[in-house]
Coordinates of C-alpha atoms in Angstrom, one line a residue:
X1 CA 18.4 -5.1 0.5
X2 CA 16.2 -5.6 -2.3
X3 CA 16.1 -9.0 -3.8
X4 CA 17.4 -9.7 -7.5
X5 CA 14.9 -13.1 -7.7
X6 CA 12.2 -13.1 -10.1
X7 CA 8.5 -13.9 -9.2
X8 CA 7.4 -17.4 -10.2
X9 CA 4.6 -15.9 -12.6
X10 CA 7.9 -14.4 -14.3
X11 CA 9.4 -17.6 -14.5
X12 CA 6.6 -18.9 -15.8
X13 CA 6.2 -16.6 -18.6
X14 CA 9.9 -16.9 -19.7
X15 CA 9.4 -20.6 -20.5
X16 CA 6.3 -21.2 -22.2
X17 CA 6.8 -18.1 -24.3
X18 CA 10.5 -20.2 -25.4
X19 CA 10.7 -20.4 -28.7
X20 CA 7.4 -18.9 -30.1
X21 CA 8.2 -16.8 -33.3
X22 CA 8.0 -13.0 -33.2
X23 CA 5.1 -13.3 -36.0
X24 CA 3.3 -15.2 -33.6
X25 CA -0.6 -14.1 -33.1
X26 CA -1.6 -13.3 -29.2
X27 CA -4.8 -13.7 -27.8
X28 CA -5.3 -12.5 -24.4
X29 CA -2.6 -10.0 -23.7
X30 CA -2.9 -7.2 -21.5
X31 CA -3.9 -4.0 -23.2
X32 CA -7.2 -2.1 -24.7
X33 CA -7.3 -2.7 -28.2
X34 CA -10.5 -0.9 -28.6
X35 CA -8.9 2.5 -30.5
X36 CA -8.6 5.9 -28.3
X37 CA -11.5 8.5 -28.8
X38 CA -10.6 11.0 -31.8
X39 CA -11.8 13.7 -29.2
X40 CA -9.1 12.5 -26.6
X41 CA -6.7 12.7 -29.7
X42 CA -7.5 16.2 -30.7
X43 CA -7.6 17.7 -27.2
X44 CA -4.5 16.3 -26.2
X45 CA -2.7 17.9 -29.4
X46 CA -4.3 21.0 -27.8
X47 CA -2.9 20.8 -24.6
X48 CA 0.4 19.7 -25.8
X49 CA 0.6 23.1 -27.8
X50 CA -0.6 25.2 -25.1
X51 CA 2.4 23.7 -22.7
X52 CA 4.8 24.5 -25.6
X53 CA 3.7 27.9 -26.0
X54 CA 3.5 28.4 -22.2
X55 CA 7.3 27.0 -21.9
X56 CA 6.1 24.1 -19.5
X57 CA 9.0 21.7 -21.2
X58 CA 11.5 24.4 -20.4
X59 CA 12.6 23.2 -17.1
X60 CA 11.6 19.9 -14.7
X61 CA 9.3 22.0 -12.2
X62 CA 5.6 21.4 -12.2
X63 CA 4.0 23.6 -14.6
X64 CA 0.9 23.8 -13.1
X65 CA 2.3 24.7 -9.8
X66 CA 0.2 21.9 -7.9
X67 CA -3.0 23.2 -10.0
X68 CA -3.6 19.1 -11.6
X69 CA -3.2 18.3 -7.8
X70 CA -5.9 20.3 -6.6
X71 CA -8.5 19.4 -9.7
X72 CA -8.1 15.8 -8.8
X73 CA -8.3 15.7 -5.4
X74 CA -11.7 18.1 -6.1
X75 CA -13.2 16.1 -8.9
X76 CA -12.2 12.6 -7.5
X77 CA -13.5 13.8 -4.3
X78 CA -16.9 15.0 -5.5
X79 CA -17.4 11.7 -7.3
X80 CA -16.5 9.4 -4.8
X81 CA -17.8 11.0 -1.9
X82 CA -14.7 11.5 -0.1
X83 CA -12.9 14.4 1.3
X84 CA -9.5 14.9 -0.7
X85 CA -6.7 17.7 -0.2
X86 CA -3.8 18.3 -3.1
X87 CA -1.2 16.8 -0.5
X88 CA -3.5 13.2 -0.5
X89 CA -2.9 13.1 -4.6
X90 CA 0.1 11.7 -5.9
X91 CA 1.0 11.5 -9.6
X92 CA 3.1 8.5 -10.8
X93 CA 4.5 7.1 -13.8
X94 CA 1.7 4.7 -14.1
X95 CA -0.1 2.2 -12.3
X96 CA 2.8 -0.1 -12.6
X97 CA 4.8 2.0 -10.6
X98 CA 2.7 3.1 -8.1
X99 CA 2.5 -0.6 -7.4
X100 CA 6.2 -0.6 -6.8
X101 CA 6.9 2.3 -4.5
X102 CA 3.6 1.7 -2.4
X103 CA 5.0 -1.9 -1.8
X104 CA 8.8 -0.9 -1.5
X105 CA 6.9 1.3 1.3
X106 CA 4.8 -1.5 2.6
X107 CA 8.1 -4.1 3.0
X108 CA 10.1 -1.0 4.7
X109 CA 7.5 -0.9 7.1
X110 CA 7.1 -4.7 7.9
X111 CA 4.1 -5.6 6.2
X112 CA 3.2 -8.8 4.4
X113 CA 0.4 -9.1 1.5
X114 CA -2.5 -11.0 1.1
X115 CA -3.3 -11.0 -2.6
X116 CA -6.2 -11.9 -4.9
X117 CA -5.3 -14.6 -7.3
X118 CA -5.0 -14.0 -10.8
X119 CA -3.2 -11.1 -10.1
X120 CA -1.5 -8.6 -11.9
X121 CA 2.7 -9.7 -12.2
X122 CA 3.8 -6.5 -10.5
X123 CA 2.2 -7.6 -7.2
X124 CA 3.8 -10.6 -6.9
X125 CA 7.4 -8.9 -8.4
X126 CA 7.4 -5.6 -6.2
X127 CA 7.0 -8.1 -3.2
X128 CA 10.1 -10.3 -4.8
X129 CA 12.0 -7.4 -5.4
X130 CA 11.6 -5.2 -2.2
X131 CA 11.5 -8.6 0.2
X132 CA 7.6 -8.3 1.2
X133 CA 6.7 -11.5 2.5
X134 CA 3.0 -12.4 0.6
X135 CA 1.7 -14.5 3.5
X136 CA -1.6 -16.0 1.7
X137 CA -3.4 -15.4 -1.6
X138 CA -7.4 -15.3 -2.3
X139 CA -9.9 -16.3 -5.2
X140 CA -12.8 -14.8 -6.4
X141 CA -15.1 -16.3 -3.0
X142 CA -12.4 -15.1 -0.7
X143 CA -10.8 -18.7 0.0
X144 CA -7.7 -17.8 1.3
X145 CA -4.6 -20.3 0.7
X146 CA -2.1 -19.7 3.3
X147 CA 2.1 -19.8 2.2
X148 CA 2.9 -20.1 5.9
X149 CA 5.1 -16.9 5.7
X150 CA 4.7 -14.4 8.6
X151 CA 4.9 -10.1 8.9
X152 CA 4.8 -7.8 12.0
X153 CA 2.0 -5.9 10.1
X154 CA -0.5 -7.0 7.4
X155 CA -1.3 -5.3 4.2
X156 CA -4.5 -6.7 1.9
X157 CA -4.7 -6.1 -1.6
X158 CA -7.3 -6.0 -3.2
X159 CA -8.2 -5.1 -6.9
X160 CA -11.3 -3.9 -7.5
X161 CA -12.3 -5.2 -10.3
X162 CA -9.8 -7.9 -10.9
X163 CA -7.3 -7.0 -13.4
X164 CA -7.6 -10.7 -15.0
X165 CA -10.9 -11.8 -14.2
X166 CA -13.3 -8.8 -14.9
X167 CA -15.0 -9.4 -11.5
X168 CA -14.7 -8.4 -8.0
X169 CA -12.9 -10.7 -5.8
X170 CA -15.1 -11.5 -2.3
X171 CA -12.6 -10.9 0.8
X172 CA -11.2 -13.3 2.6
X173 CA -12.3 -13.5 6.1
X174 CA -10.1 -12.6 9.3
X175 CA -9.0 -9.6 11.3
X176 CA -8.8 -6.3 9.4
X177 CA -5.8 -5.6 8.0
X178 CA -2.9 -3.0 8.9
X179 CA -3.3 -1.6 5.5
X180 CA -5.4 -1.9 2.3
X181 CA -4.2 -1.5 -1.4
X182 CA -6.8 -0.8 -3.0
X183 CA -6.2 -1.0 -7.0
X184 CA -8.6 0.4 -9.8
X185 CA -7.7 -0.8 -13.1
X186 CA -10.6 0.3 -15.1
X187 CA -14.2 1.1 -14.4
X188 CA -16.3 1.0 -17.8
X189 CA -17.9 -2.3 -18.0
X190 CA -19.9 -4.4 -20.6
X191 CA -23.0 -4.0 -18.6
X192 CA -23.0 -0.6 -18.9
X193 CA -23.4 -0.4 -15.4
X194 CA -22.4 2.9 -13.7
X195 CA -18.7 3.0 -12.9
X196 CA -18.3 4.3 -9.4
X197 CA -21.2 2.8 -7.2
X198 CA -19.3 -0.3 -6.1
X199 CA -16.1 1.7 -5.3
X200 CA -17.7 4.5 -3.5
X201 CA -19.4 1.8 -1.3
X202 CA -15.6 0.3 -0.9
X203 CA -14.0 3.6 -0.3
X204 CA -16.7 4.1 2.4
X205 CA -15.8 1.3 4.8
X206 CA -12.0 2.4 4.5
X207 CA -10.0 5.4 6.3
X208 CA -7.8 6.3 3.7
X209 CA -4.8 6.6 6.9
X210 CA -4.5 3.0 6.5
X211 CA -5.3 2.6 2.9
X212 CA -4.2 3.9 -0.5
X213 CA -6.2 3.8 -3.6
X214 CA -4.5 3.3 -7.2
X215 CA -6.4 4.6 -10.0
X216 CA -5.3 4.9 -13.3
X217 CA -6.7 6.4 -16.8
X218 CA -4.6 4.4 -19.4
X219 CA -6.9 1.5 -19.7
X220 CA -10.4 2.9 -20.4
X221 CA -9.5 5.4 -22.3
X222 CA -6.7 2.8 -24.2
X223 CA -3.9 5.5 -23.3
X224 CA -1.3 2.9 -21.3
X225 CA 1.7 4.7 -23.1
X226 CA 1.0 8.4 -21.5
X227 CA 1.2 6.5 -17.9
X228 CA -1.8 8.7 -16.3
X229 CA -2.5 7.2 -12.4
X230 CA -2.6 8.5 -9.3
X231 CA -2.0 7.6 -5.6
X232 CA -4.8 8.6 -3.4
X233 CA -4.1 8.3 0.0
X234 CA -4.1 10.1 3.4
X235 CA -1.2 7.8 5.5
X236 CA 1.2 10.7 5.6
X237 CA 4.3 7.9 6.0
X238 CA 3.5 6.5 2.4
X239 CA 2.6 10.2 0.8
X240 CA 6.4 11.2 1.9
X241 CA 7.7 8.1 0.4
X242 CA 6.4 8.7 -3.0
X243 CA 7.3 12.4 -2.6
X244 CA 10.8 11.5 -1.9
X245 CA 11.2 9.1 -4.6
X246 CA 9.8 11.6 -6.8
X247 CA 12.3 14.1 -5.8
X248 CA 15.1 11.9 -6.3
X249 CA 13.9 10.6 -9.8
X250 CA 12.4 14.2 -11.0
X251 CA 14.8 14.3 -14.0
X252 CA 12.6 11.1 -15.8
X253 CA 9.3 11.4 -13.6
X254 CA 7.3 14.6 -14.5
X255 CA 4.6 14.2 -17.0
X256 CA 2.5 17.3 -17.2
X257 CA 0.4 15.6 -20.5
X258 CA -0.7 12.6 -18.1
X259 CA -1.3 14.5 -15.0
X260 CA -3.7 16.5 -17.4
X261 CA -4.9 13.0 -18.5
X262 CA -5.8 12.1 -15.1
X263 CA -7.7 15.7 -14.8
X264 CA -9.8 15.1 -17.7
X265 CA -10.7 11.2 -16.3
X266 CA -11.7 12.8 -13.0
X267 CA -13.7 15.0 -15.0
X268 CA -15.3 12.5 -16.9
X269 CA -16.0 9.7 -14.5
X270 CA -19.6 11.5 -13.2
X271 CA -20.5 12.4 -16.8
X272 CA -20.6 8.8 -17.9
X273 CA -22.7 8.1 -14.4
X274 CA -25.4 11.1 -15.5
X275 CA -29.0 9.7 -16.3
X276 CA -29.8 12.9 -18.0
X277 CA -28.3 15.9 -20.5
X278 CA -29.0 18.6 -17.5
X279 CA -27.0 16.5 -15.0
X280 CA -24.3 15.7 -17.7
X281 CA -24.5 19.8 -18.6
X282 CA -23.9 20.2 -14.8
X283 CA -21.0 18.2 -14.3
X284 CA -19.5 19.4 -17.7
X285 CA -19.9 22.7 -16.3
X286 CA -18.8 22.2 -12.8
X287 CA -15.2 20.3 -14.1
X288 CA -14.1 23.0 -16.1
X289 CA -14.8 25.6 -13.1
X290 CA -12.3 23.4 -11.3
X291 CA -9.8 23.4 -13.7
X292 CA -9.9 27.0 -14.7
X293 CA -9.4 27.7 -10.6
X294 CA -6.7 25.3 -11.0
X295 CA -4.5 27.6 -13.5
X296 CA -5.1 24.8 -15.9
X297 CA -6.1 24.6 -19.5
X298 CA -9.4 24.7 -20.5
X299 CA -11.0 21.1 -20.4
X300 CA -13.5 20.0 -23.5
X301 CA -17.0 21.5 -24.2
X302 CA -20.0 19.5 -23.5
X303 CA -20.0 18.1 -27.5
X304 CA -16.7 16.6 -26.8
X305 CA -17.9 15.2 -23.5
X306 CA -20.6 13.5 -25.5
X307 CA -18.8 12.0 -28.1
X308 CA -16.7 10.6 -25.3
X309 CA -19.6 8.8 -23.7
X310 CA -20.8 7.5 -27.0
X311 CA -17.4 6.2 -27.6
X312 CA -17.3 4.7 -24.1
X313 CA -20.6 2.7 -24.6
X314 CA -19.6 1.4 -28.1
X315 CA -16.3 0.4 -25.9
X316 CA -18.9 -1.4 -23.2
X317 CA -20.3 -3.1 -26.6
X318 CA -17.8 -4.6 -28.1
X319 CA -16.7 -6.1 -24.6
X320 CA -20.2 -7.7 -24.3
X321 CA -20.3 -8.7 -28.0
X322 CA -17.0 -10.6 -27.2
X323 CA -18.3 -12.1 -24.4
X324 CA -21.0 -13.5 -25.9
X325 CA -18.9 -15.1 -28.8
X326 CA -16.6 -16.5 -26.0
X327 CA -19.3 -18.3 -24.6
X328 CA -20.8 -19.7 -27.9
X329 CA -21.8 -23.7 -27.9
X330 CA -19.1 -23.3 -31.3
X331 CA -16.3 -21.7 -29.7
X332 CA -13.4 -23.8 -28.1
X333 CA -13.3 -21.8 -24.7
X334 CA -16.1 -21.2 -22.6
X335 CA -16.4 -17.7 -20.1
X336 CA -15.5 -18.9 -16.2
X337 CA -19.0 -17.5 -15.0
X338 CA -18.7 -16.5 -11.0
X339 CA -21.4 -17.0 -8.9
X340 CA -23.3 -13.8 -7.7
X341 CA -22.2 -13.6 -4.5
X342 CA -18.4 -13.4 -6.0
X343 CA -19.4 -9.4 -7.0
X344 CA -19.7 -7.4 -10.1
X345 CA -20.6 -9.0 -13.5
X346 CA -17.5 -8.8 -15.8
X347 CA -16.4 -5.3 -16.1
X348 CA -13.1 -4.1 -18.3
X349 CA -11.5 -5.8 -21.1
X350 CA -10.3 -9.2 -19.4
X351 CA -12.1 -12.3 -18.5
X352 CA -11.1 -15.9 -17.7
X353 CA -12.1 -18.4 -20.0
X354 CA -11.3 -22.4 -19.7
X355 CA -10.6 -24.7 -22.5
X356 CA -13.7 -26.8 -23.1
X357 CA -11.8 -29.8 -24.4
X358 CA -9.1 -30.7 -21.4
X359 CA -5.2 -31.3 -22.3
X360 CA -3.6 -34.0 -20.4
X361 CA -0.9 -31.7 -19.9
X362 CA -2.1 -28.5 -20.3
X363 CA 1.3 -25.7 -19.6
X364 CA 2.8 -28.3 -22.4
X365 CA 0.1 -27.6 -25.2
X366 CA -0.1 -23.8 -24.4
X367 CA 3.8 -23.6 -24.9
X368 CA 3.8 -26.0 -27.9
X369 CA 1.2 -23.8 -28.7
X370 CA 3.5 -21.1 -29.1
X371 CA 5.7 -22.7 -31.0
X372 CA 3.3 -23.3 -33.7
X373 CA 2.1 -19.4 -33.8
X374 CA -0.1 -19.2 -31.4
X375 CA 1.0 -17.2 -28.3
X376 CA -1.8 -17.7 -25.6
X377 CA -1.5 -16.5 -21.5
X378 CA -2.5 -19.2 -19.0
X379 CA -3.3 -18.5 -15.5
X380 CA 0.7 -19.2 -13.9
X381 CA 1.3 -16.2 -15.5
X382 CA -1.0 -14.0 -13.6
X383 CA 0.7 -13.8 -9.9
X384 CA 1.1 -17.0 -7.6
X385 CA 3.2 -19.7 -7.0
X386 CA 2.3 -23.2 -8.1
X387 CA 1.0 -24.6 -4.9
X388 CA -1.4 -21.3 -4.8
X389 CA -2.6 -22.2 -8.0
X390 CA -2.4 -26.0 -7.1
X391 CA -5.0 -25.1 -4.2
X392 CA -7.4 -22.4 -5.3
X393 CA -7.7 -23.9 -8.7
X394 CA -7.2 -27.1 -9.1
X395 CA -7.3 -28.9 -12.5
X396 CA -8.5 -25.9 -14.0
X397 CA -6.9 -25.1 -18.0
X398 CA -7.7 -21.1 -17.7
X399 CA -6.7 -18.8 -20.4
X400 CA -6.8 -14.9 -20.1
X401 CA -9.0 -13.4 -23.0
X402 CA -9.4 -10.0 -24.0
X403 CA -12.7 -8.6 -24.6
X404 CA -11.7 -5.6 -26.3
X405 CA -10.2 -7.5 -29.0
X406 CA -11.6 -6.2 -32.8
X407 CA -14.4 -9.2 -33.5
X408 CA -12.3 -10.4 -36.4
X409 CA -9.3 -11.1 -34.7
X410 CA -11.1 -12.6 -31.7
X411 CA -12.8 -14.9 -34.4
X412 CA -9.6 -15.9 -35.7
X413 CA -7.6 -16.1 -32.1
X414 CA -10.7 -18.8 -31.8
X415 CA -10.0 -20.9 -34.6
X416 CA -6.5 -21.0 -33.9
X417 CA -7.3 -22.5 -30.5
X418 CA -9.7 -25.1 -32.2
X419 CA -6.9 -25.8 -35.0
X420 CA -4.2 -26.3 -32.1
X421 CA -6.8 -28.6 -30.2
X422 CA -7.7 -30.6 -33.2
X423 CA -4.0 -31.4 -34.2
X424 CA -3.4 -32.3 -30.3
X425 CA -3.9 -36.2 -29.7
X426 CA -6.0 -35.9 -25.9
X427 CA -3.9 -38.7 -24.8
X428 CA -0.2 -36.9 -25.7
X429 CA 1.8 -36.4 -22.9
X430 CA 4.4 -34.5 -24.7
X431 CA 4.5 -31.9 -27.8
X432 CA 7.2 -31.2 -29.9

C-alpha cells in the first residue's frame, strides 16, 4: 500500500521555511524567471481559438485523434536519432507527474533507485509514497553512498543535466541497471552550446525497453503552468501503466494546449541546433509538414522561429551574466565549479553556489535567515537523507541559485545574503 510518510527533503523544507513571512524575498527557487517569448504568447492564443472553433473542449476525447502523438514521436525521433512510434509517446500532466507514475510503476515491479544527489523532491517522494526502496544515491563524480536497502530489480536515475546543479552527474560504477530514468529538465544552456549532442550520445547507449526518457517544455520555454512533458519509452509494461492511469484520470488529465506545446518544442529543438538560415529554413519547413500530416494546426512561420531563437540566446545570456556575478571576488557566494570530467558546463537556470564566509551552524542561519526576510534553499532540500548528504558532501554550506533571475533582483538577493552574514556573529551557535 502506498506510504503516507514524507521524504526527509520535505521535512526539511517544512522547518527551516517555519516562520519566514509571506513578504519574504526568495533567491533560488525553482522556476524560469526569464519572461516567455511574445511569439509563444501569440501562437498559443491562436491555437487556443482554433480548438474553440473546432469544438476540441466539447468533450474529454483527444482532439487530435493521436495526431500530437505521431508529430512527436517523428520530430523527437528525427532529432535524437532514434526510432519512435505514436504508441512509445505518452503525454502527462507534467514532468512532476510523469515522475510519479513511472516510479509507482517501478515499486510495482520491485525495483529500487539509485539517485543523483541534489535531486529534484519528487524523486525522493514518489519513492516514499509508492514504497520504492532508493538503495544508494550519487554526486556529480559518480561516488555512490550506499543506504544498505535492497530490491529484486534495480532502476538508475539519472538527470541529465541535473535539475539543481546545472551539470551532468558522472555515473556511478557497477552492473547495468534493470532500468534507467532518464530525466530532461531543460536543454538551453549559458554556453550556448547545442542542446541535444550530449543526450543523443546518452540515448545511444540505451534500449529504450529498459529505459524511459522524461522530457518536458515548461522550463525553457518558462511555461511550467501549461504542464507540457512527455514519456518516451518503448517497455510496453510501463507504456500500459501510464495508459491506464490516464484512462482512469481522463476527466482532469487531457491537455490538448500542452500536448501542442510539446509539438512545437519538438519542432524547435533542431532549429536552435542549425548553424545556418538554409538548415534552420529546412527544419522550419520539414516540422510543419509533420504537423499538417498530423491533422494539426499549422505551427509558426520561419520569422517566428527566429524570434524564438533570438529570445532563446538572450535567455542563454542572462544565465551566463548571472553566473558571472555569482562568482565575483564581491559577492558573498561563490559558483561550486565541477571538474571537467563531472560533464557538461552549467546548463539551465540552476547552479550550486557555497557560502564563502562558513556558519558554525549553517541549517540554523539559513532558517533564521528566513525569519528575518530572506527565504534561501539549502541543499537538504534537494532529495537525500542526512547521512547521504553527511557522506557525499561533507561540511559543505550549498545554496541553490537561479540563473535566470532579472540582474536586479539577483543583485539584491546578494546583498541580502551579505547583510544576513554581517549581522551573524561566526561564533553563534544559535539565532533567534
Amino acid at each position: 500500500m502506498p506510504s503516507t510518510a514524507q521524504a526527509d527533503c520535505l521535512t526539511a523544507f517544512g522547518a527551516l521555511r517555519d516562520g519566514a513571512p509571506a513578504s519574504a524575498f526568495e533567491i533560488g527557487e525553482g522556476c524560469n524567471r526569464f519572461p516567455p517569448s511574445p511569439v509563444l504568447g501569440r501562437y498559443l492564443a491562436d491555437v487556443m481559438y482554433r480548438l474553440v472553433q473546432r469544438g476540441a473542449f466539447s468533450s474529454y476525447a483527444d482532439p487530435f485523434h493521436g495526431g500530437t502523438r505521431a508529430a512527436v514521436a517523428e520530430l523527437l525521433g528525427a532529432h535524437l536519432h532514434i526510432g519512435l512510434e505514436p504508441a512509445d509517446v505518452f503525454f502527462p500532466r507534467g514532468g512532476t507527474e510523469a515522475i510519479n507514475l513511472a516510479i509507482a510503476h517501478l515499486a510495482a515491479t520491485g525495483h529500487g533507485l539509485t539517485l543523483p544527489l541534489p535531486n529534484y523532491y519528487a524523486f525522493d517522494q514518489s519513492a516514499v509514497r509508492w514504497g520504492a526502496p532508493v538503495t544508494g544515491y550519487y554526486r556529480h563524480d559518480g561516488t555512490l553512498h550506499s543506504t544498505g536497502a535492497t530490491a529484486e530489480r534495480s532502476c538508475l536515475v539519472e538527470v541529465m543535466p541535473n535539475g539543481i546543479t546545472g551539470v551532468r552527474h558522472n555515473l556511478p560504477a557497477g552492473p547495468a541497471p534493470d532500468f534507467t530514468l532518464l530525466d530532461v529538465p531543460f536543454q538551453i544552456s549559458a554556453t550556448g552550446q547545442p542542446p541535444g549532442v550530449k543526450l543523443r550520445e546518452r540515448l545511444a547507449r540505451l534500449d529504450l525497453r529498459a529505459s524511459a526518457l522524461i522530457i518536458t517544455a515548461s522550463k525553457d520555454l518558462s511555461v511550467p503552468g501549461l504542464r507540457a512533458a512527455a514519456v518516451i519509452s518503448k517497455n510496453t509494461a510501463l507504456m500500459a501503466h501510464l495508459g491506464r492511469d490516464n484512462f482512469e484520470r481522463i476527466a482532469t488529465n487531457s491537455s490538448p494546449v500542452a500536448e501542442i506545446v510539446m509539438t512545437l518544442y519538438a519542432s524547435l529543438l533542431p532549429v536552435l541546433e542549425s548553424p545556418q538560415d538554409e538548415a534552420i529554413q529546412l527544419a522550419v519547413r520539414r516540422a510543419q509538414d509533420t504537423a499538417k500530416r498530423a491533422g494539426l494546426p499549422d505551427l509558426p512561420g520561419l520569422l517566428d522561429y527566429q524570434r524564438l531563437r533570438r529570445h532563446l540566446a538572450a535567455m542563454s545570456s542572462r544565465f551566463r551574466r548571472n553566473m558571472d556575478r555569482l562568482d565575483r571576488t564581491d559577492s558573498p557566494v561563490t559558483i561550486v565549479h565541477h571538474s571537467p570530467t563531472a560533464g557538461d558546463p552549467t546548463a539551465g537556470y540552476s547552479a550550486f553556489a557555497e557560502l564563502r564566509e562558513k556558519q558554525s551552524d549553517f541549517l540554523r542561519w539559513v532558517r533564521h535567515s528566513g525569519r528575518q526576510g530572506l527565504r534561501l534553499n539549502p541543499a537538504v532540500v534537494h532529495g537525500g537523507t542526512t547521512a547521504a548528504w553527511q557522506a557525499l558532501y561533507p561540511g559543505r554550506q550549498l545554496l541553490r541559485m537561479n540563473l535566470s533571475e532579472p540582474p536586479a533582483e539577483l543583485d539584491h538577493g546578494l546583498n541580502l545574503i551579505q547583510q544576513q552574514l554581517l549581522s551573524t556573529p561566526q561564533h553563534a551557535t544559535t539565532y533567534s
